[in-house]
Short mmCIF file of C-alpha atoms and ligand atoms in Angstrom, two decimals:
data_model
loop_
_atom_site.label_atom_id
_atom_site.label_comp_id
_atom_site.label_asym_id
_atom_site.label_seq_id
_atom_site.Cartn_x
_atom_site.Cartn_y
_atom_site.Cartn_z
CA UNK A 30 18.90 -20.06 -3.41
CA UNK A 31 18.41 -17.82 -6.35
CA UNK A 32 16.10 -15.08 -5.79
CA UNK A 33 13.37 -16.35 -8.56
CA UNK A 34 14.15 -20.39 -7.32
CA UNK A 35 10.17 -21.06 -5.91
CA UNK A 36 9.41 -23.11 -8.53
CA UNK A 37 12.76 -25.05 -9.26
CA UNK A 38 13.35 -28.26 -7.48
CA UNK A 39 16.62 -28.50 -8.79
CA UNK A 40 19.51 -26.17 -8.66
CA UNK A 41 20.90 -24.73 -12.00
CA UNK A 42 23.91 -26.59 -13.75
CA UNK A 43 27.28 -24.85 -13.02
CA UNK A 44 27.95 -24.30 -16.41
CA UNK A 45 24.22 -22.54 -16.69
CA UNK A 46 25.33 -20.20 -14.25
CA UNK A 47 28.05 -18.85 -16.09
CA UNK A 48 26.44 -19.14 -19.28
CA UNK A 49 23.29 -17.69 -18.21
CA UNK A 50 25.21 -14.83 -16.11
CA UNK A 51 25.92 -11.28 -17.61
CA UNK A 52 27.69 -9.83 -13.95
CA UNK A 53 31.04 -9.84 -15.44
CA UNK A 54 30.04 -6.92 -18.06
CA UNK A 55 26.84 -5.24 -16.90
CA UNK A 56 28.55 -4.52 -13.43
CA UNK A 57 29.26 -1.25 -14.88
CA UNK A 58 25.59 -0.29 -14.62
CA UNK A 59 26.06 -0.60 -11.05
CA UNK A 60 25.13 3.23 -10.53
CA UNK A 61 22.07 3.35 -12.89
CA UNK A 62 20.69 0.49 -11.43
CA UNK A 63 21.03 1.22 -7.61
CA UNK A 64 19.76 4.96 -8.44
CA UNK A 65 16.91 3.45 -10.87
CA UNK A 66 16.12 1.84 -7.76
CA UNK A 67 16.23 4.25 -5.23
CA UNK A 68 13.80 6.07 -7.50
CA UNK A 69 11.69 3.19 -7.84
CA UNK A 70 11.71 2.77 -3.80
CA UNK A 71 11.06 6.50 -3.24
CA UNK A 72 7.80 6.17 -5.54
CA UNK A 73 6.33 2.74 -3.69
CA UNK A 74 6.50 5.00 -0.60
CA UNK A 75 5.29 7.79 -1.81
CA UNK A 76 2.14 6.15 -3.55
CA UNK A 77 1.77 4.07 -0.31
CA UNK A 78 2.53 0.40 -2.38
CA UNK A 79 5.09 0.25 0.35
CA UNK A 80 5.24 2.17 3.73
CA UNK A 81 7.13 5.19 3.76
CA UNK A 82 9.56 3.74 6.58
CA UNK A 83 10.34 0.75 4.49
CA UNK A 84 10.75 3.31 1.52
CA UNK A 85 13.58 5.43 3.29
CA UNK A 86 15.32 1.88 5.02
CA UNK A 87 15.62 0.44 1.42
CA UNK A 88 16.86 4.34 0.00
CA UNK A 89 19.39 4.76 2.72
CA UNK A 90 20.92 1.35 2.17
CA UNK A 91 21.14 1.34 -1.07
CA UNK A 92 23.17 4.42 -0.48
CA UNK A 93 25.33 2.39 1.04
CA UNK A 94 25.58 -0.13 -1.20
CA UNK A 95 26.44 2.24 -3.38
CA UNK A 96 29.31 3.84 -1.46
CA UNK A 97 30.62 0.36 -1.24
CA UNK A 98 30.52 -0.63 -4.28
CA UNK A 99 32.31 2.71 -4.84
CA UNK A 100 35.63 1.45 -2.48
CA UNK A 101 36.11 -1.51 -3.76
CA UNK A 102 34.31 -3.46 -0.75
CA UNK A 103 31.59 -5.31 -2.62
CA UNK A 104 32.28 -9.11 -4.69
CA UNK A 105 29.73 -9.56 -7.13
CA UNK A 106 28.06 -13.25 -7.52
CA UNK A 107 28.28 -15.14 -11.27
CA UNK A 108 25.65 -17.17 -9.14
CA UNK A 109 23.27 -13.75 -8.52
CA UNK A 110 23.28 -13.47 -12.49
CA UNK A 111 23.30 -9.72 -13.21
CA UNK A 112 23.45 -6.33 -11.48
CA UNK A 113 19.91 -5.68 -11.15
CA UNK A 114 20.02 -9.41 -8.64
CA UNK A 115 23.43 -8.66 -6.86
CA UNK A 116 21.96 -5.29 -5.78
CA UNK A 117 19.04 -6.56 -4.71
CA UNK A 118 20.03 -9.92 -3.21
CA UNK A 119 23.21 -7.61 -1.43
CA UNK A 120 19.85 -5.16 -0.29
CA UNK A 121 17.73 -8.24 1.81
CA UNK A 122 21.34 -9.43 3.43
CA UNK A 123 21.01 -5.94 4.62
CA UNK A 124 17.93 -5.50 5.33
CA UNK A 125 16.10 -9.09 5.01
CA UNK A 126 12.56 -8.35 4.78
CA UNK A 127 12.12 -4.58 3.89
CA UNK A 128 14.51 -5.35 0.91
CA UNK A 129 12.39 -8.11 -0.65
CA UNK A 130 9.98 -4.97 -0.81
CA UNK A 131 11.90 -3.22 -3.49
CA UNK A 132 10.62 -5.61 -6.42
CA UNK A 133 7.03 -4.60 -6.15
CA UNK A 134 6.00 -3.82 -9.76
CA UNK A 135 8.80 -4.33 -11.80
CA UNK A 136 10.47 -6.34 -13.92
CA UNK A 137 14.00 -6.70 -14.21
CA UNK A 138 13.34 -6.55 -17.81
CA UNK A 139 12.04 -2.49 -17.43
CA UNK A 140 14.49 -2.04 -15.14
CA UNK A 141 17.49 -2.87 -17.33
CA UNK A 142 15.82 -0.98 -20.33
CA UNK A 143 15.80 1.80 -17.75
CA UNK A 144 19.83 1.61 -17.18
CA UNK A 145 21.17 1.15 -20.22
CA UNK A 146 18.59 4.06 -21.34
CA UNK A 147 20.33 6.48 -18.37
CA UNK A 148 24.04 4.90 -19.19
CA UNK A 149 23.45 6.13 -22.68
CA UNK A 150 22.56 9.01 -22.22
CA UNK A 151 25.83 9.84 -19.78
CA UNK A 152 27.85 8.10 -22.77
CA UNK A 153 26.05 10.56 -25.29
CA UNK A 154 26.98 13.86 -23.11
CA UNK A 155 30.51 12.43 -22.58
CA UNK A 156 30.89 11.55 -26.61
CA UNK A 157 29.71 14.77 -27.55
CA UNK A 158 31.85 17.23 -25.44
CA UNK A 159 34.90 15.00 -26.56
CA UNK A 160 33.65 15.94 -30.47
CA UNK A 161 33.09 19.67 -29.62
CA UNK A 162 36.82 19.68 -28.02
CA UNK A 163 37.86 18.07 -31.50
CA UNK A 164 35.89 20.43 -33.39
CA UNK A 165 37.46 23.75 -31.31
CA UNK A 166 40.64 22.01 -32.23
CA UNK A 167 40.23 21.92 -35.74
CA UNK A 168 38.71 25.11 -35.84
CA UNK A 169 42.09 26.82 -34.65
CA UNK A 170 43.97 24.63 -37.85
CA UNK A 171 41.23 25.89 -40.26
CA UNK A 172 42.07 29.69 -38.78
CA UNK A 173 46.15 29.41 -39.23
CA UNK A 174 45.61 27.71 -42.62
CA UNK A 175 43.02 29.68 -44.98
CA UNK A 176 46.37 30.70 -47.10
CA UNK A 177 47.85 27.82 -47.24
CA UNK A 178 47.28 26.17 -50.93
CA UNK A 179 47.54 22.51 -51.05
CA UNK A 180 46.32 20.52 -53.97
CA UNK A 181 42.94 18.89 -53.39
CA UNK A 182 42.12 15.41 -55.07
CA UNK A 183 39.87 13.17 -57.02
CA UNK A 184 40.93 9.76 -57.39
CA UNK A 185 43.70 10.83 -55.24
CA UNK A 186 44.59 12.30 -58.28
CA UNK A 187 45.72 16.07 -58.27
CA UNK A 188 42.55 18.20 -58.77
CA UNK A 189 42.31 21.63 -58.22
CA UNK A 190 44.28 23.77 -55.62
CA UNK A 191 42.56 24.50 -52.62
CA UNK A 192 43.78 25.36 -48.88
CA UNK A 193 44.46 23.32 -45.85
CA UNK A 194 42.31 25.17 -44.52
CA UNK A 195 39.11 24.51 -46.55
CA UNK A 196 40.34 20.66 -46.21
CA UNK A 197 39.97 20.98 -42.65
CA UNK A 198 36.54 22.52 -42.47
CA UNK A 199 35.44 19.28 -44.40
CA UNK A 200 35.84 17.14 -41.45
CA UNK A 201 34.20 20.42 -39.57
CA UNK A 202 31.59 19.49 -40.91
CA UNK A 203 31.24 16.16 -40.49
CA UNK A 204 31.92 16.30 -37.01
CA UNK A 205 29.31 18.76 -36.61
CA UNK A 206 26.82 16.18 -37.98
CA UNK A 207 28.41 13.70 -35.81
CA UNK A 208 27.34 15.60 -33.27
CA UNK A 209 23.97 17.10 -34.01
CA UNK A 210 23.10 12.85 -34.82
CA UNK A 211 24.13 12.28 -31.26
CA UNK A 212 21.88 15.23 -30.37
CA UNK A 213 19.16 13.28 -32.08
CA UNK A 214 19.91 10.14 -30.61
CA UNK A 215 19.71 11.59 -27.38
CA UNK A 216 16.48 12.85 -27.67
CA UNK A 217 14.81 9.24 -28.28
CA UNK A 218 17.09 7.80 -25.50
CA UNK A 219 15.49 10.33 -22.79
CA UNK A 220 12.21 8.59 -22.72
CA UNK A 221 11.84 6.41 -19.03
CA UNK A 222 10.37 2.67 -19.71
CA UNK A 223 9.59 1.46 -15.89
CA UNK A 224 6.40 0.33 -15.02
CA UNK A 225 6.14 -1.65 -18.51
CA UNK A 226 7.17 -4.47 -16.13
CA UNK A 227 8.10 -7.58 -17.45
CA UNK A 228 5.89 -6.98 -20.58
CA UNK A 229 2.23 -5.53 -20.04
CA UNK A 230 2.75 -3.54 -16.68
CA UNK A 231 1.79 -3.79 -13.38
CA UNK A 232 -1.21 -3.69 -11.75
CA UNK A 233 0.55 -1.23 -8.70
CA UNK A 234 -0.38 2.30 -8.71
CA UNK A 235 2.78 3.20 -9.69
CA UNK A 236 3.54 7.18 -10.70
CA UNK A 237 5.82 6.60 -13.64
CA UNK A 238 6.15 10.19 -14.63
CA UNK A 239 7.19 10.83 -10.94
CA UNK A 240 9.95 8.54 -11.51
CA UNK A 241 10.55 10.10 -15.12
CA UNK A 242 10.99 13.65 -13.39
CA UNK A 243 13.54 12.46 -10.14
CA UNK A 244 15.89 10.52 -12.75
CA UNK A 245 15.73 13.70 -15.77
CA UNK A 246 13.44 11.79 -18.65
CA UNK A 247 11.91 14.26 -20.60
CA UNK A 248 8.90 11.94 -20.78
CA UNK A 249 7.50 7.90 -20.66
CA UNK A 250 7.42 5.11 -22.77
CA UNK A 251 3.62 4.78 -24.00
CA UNK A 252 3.55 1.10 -24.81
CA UNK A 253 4.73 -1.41 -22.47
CA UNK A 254 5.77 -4.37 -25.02
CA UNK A 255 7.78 -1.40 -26.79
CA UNK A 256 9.28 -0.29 -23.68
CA UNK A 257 10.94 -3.08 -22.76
CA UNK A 258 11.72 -4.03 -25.91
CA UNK A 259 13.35 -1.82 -27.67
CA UNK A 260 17.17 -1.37 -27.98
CA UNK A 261 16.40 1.25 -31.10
CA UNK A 262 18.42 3.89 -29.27
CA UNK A 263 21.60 1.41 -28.14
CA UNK A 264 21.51 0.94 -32.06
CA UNK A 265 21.32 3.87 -33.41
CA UNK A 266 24.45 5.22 -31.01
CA UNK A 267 26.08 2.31 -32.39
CA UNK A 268 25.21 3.64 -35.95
CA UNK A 269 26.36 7.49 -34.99
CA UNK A 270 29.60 6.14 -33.35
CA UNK A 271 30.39 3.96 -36.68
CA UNK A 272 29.89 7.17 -38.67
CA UNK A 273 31.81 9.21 -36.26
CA UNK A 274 34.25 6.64 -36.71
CA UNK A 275 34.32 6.22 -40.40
CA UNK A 276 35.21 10.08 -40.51
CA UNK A 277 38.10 10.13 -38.23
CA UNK A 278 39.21 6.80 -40.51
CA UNK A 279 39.03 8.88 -43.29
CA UNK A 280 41.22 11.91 -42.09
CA UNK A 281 43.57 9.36 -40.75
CA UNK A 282 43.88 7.63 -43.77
CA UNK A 283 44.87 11.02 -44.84
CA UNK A 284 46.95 11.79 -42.55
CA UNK A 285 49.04 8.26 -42.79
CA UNK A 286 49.35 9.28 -46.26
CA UNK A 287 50.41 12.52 -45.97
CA UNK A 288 53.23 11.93 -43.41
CA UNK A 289 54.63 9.21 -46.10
CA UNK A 290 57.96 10.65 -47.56
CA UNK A 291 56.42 10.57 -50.91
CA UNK A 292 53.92 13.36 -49.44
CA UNK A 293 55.59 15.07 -46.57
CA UNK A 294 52.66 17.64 -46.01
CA UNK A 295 52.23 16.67 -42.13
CA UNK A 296 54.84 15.60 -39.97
CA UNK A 297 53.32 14.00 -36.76
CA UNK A 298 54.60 14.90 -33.61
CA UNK A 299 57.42 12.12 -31.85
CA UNK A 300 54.65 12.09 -29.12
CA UNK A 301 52.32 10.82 -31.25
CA UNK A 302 54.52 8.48 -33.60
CA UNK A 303 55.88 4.84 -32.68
CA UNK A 304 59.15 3.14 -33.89
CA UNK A 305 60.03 -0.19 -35.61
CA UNK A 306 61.71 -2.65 -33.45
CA UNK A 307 64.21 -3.47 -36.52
CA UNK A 308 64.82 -0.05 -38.60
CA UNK A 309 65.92 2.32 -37.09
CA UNK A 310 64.79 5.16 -39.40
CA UNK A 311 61.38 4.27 -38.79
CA UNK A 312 58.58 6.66 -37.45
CA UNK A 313 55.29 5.37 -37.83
CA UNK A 314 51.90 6.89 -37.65
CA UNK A 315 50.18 3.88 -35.86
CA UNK A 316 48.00 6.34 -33.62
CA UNK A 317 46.32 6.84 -37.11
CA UNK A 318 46.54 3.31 -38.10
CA UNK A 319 45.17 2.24 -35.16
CA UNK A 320 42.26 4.45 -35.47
CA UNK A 321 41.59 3.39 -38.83
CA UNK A 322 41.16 -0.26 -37.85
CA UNK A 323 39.53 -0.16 -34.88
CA UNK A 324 36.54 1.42 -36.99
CA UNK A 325 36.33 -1.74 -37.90
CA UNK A 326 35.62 -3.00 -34.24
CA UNK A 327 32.61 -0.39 -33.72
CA UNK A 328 30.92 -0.98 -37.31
CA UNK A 329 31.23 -4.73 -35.92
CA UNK A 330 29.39 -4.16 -32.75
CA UNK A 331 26.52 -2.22 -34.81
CA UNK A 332 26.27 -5.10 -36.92
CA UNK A 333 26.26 -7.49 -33.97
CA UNK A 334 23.49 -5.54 -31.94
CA UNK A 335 20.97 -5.15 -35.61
CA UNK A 336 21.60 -8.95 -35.86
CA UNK A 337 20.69 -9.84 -32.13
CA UNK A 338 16.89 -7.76 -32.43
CA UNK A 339 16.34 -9.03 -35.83
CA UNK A 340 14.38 -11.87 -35.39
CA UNK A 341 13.02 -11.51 -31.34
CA UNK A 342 9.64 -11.80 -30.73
CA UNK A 343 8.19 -9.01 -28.73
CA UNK A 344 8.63 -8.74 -25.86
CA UNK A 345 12.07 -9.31 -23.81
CA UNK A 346 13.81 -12.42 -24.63
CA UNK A 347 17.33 -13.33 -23.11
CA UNK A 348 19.04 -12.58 -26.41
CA UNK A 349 19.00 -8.88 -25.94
CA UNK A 350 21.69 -9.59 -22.67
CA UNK A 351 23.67 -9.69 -25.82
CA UNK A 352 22.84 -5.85 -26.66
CA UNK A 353 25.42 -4.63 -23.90
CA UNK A 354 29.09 -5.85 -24.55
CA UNK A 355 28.52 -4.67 -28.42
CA UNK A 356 27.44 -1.46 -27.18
CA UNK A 357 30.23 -0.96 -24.04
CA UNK A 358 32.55 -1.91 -26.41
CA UNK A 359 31.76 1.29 -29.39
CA UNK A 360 31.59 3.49 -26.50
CA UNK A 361 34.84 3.03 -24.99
CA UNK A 362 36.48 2.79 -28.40
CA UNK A 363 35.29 6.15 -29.02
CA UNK A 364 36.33 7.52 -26.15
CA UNK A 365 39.65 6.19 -26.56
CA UNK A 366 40.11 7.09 -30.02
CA UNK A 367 38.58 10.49 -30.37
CA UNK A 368 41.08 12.00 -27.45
CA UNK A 369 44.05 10.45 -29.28
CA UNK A 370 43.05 12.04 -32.55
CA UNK A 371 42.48 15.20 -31.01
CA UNK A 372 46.21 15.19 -29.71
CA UNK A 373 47.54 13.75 -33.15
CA UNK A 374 46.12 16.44 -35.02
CA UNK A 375 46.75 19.24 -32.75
CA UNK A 376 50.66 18.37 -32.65
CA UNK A 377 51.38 17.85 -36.14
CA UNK A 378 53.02 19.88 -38.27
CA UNK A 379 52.15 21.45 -41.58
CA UNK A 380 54.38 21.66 -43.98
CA UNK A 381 53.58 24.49 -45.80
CA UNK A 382 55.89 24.81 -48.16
CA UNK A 383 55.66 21.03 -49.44
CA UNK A 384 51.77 21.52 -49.76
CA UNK A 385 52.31 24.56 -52.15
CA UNK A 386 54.90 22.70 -54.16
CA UNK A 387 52.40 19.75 -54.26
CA UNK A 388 49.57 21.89 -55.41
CA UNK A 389 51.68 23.21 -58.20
CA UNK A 390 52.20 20.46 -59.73
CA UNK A 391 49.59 17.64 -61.65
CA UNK A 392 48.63 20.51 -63.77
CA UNK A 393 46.27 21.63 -61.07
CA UNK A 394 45.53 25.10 -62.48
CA UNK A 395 44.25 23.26 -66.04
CA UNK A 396 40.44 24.19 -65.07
CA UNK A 397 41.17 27.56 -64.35
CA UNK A 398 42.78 27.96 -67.99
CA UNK A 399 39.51 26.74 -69.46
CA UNK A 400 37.98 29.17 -67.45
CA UNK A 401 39.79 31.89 -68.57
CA UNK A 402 39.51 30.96 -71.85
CA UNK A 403 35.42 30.62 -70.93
CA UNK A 404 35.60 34.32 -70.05
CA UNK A 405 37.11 35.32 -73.11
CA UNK A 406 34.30 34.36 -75.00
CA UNK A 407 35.19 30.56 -75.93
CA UNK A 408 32.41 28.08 -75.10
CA UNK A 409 33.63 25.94 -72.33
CA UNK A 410 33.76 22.38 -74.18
CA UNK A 411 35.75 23.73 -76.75
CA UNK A 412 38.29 25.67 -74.14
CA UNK A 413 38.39 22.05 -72.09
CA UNK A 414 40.01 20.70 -75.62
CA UNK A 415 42.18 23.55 -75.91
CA UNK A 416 43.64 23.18 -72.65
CA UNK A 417 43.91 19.70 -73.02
CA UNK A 418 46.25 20.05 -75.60
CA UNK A 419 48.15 22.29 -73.83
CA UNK A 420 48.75 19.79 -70.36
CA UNK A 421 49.83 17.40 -73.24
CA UNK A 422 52.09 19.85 -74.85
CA UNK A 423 53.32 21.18 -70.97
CA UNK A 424 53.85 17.12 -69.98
CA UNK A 425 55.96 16.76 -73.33
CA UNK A 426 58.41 19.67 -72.52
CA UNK A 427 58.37 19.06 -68.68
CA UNK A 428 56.67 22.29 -67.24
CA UNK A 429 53.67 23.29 -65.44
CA UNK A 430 51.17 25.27 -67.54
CA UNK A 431 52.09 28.36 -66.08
CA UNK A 432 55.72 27.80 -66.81
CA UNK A 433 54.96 28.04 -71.01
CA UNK A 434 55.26 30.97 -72.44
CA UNK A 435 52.78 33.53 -73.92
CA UNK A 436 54.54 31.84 -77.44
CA UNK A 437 53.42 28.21 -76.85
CA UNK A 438 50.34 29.17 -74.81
CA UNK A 439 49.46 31.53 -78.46
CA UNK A 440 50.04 28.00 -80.46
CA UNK A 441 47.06 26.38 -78.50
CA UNK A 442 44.80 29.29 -78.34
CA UNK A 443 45.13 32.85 -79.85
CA UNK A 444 42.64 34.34 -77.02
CA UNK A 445 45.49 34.17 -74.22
CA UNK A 446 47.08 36.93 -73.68
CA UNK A 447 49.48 38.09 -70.86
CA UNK A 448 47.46 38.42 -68.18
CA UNK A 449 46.70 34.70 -68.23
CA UNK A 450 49.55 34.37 -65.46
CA UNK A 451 48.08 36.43 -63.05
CA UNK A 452 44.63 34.20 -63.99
CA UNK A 453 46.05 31.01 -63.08
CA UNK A 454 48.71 31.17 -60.15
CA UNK A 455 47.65 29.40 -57.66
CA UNK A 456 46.89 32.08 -55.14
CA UNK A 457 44.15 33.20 -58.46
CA UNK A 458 42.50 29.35 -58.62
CA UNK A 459 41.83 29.85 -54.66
CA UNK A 460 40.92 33.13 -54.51
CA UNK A 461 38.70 33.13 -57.69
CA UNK A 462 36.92 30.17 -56.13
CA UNK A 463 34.57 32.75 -53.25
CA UNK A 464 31.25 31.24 -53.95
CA UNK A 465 29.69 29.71 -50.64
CA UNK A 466 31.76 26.66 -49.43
CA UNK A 467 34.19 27.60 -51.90
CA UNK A 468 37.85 27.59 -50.81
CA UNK A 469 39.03 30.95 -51.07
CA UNK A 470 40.12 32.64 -47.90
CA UNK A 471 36.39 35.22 -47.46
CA UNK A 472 34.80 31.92 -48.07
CA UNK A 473 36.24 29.46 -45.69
CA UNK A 474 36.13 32.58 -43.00
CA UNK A 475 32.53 32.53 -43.47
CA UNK A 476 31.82 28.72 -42.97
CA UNK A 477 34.41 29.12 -39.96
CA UNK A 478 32.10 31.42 -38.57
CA UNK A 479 29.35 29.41 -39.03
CA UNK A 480 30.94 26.18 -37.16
CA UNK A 481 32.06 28.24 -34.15
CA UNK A 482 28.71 29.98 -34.00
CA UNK A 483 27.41 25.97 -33.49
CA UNK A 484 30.55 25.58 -30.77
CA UNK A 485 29.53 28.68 -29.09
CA UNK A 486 25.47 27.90 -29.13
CA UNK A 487 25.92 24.32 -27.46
N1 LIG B 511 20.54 -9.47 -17.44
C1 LIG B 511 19.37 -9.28 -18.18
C2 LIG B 511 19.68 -8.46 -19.43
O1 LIG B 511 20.69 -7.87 -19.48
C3 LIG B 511 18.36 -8.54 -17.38
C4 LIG B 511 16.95 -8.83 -17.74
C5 LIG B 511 16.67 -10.26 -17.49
N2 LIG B 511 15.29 -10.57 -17.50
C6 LIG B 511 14.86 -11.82 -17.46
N3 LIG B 511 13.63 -12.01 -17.36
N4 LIG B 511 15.70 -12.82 -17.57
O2 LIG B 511 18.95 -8.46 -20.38
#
């Protein structure tokens, strides 16, 4: 019989039973829940809802479950619905009547906002040391790199030169905001919802911030419809893990880009490459690729899980069983992709010299030009014509602006003089760039410091 069959004269269609049952994915909330309710046990005792020796019989075998559980030596039931009733149905097999003590003053509706709350925040320390190893990673690229000029794009259009370097530190950063969100995310995760009960509490005398304290909440939920009915914090993961996501499917966009033979600025490592099955010349960056797309699997879930609490009434209703498989599915994604892309990057290897030659090229050093032009007195939108003119006149005879000479520079503007070459090489554009967050070597040191002083202070 199922545990909550009093009131049912007839037993529950097969095919209810497996539609109705969520075993088969929350079974990995089998250690929240059996240490949720150890806690919860402990407290009964200890505010004398249940006698102390029933307290420590139910504690000690739940233990055991546990260990069990642990080697493989426990078959969940589809028939015992979820965790939180395979635990407890396993408990009064052991125990009979002192188990069917363990309910008193709960629901399993706060006791499953109470799991997924404590799984979370495991997920969130687990996520985050992952980002900080890909961050330290990164950090070491940015340091070998502040001298070496690639160009950087608009439009994926040639730009302005910068430096790998400064490149890298862009994704610095948004990693560090990946993980200061998850920070966040964390804090309004650490809040403990039992004794909202199944919606408006319980009349037990139950010492919820006791329970807070044994299981490391910073502090209780203080409305009981809210606490069992809010999945805010499973969503907001979801929407830190998509971002997270969407900036590792940007630099691997990059990156698949890059190691194309029209670019050649990375070549990924053989370890981290795949081959084609028909051409033989083949290396492909599919750890990239794969990363890319399966962004599109964790903005999925987070659309899935806003979509399920849309239109609930307060308080729990079965629909938010749904909230778990979207969620277990981001998480392991990002575990399994971040790792990967901290191994892709950290093998590659830059090619220097094809990143100079790159930068050289597209007329890159055209703003500079105008700026030197600016600093010899010539208001800017007039020197932006002038130089203009010249990238046309450059194109025409097939050279880079720095390649005219002093002759054909003169026929565009008669304020350049010789020392426009040392103005405009493409060391000068980088270099002359040393305003905060600019790319220049003293510049990119400085934010550098600034992102391992973060690393250092977690
Ligand atoms: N398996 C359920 C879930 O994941 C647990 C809570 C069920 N509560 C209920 N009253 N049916 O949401």
């Amino acid at each position: 019989m199922k545990l909550w069959g009093g009131r049912f004269e007839k037993a529950t269609d097969k095919k209810v039973d497996d539609f109705n049952s969520s075993i088969r994915f929350d079974q990995r909330l089998y250690k929240e829940d059996i240490t949720v309710s150890i806690s919860h046990a402990r407290m009964l005792g200890n505010q004398g809802i249940i006698s102390v020796e029933d307290s420590l019989l139910i504690i000690k075998t739940l233990g055991e479950i546990l260990s069990d559980i642990e080697n493989g030596k426990v078959e969940f039931e589809i028939d015992a619905e979820d965790i939180h009733m395979n635990v407890e149905k396993i408990l009064i097999e052991r125990i009979g009547d002192v188990g069917k003590r363990l309910h008193t003053g709960r629901s399993r509706n706060d006791q499953v906002a109470l799991d997924i709350r404590m799984y979370v925040k495991n997920e969130i320390t687990e996520i985050s040391a992952m980002i900080a190893e890909l961050i330290k990673d990164l950090l070491s690229l940015a340091k070998e790199n502040t001298r070496t000029i690639m160009p950087g794009y608009t439009h994926l259009q040639k730009a302005q030169p910068i430096t790998f370097s400064h490149h890298v530190m862009a994704y610095v950063n948004m990693l560090i905001r990946d993980y200061d969100r998850l920070r966040d995310t964390y804090r309004r995760t650490d809040v403990m919802p039992l004794g909202s009960g199944a919606l408006a509490g319980t009349t037990h005398p139950l010492d919820r911030e006791a329970v807070a304290k044994e299981l490391g909440f910073a502090s209780v939920t203080t409305n009981s419809l809210d606490g069992v009915s809010d999945r805010d914090f499973a969503i907001e993961l979801t929407s830190d893990l998509s971002i997270l996501m969407m900036h590792l499917s940007r630099f691997s966009e990059e990156l698949i880009l890059w190691s194309s033979n029209e670019f050649r600025f990375v070549t990924m490592d053989d370890a981290y490459s795949t081959g084609s099955s028909i051409m033989p010349q083949k290396k492909n960056p599919d750890v990239a690729e794969l990363i890319r797309g399966k962004t599109g699997r964790v903005y999925g879930s987070l659309m899935a899980l806003l979509t399920v609490m849309k239109g609930i009434p307060l308080a729990y209703n079965k629909d938010m069983q749904e909230d778990k498989e979207s969620l277990f599915d981001a998480i392991d994604t990002v575990k399994l992709c971040v790792p990967v892309f901290t191994g892709m990057v950290k093998t590659m290897k830059i090619n220097k010299d094809t990143m100079l030659l790159g930068a050289k090229g597209g007329f890159t050093n055209a703003t500079d030009v105008a700026d030197y032009l600016v600093k010899k007195g010539v208001p800017f939108r007039e020197a932006h014509a002038i130089v203009g003119r010249m990238v046309l006149a450059a194109e025409k005879a097939n050279k880079a602006l720095d390649d005219l000479t002093l002759a054909e520079m003169k026929d565009c503007s008669e304020f350049i003089e010789e020392d426009i070459y040392d103005a405009i090489s493409m060391m000068a554009c980088v270099e002359g760039r040393s305003l905060i967050g600019g790319p220049a070597e003293s510049a990119v040191l400085q934010s550098i410091a600034v992102a391992e002083e973060f690393i250092n202070n977690l």
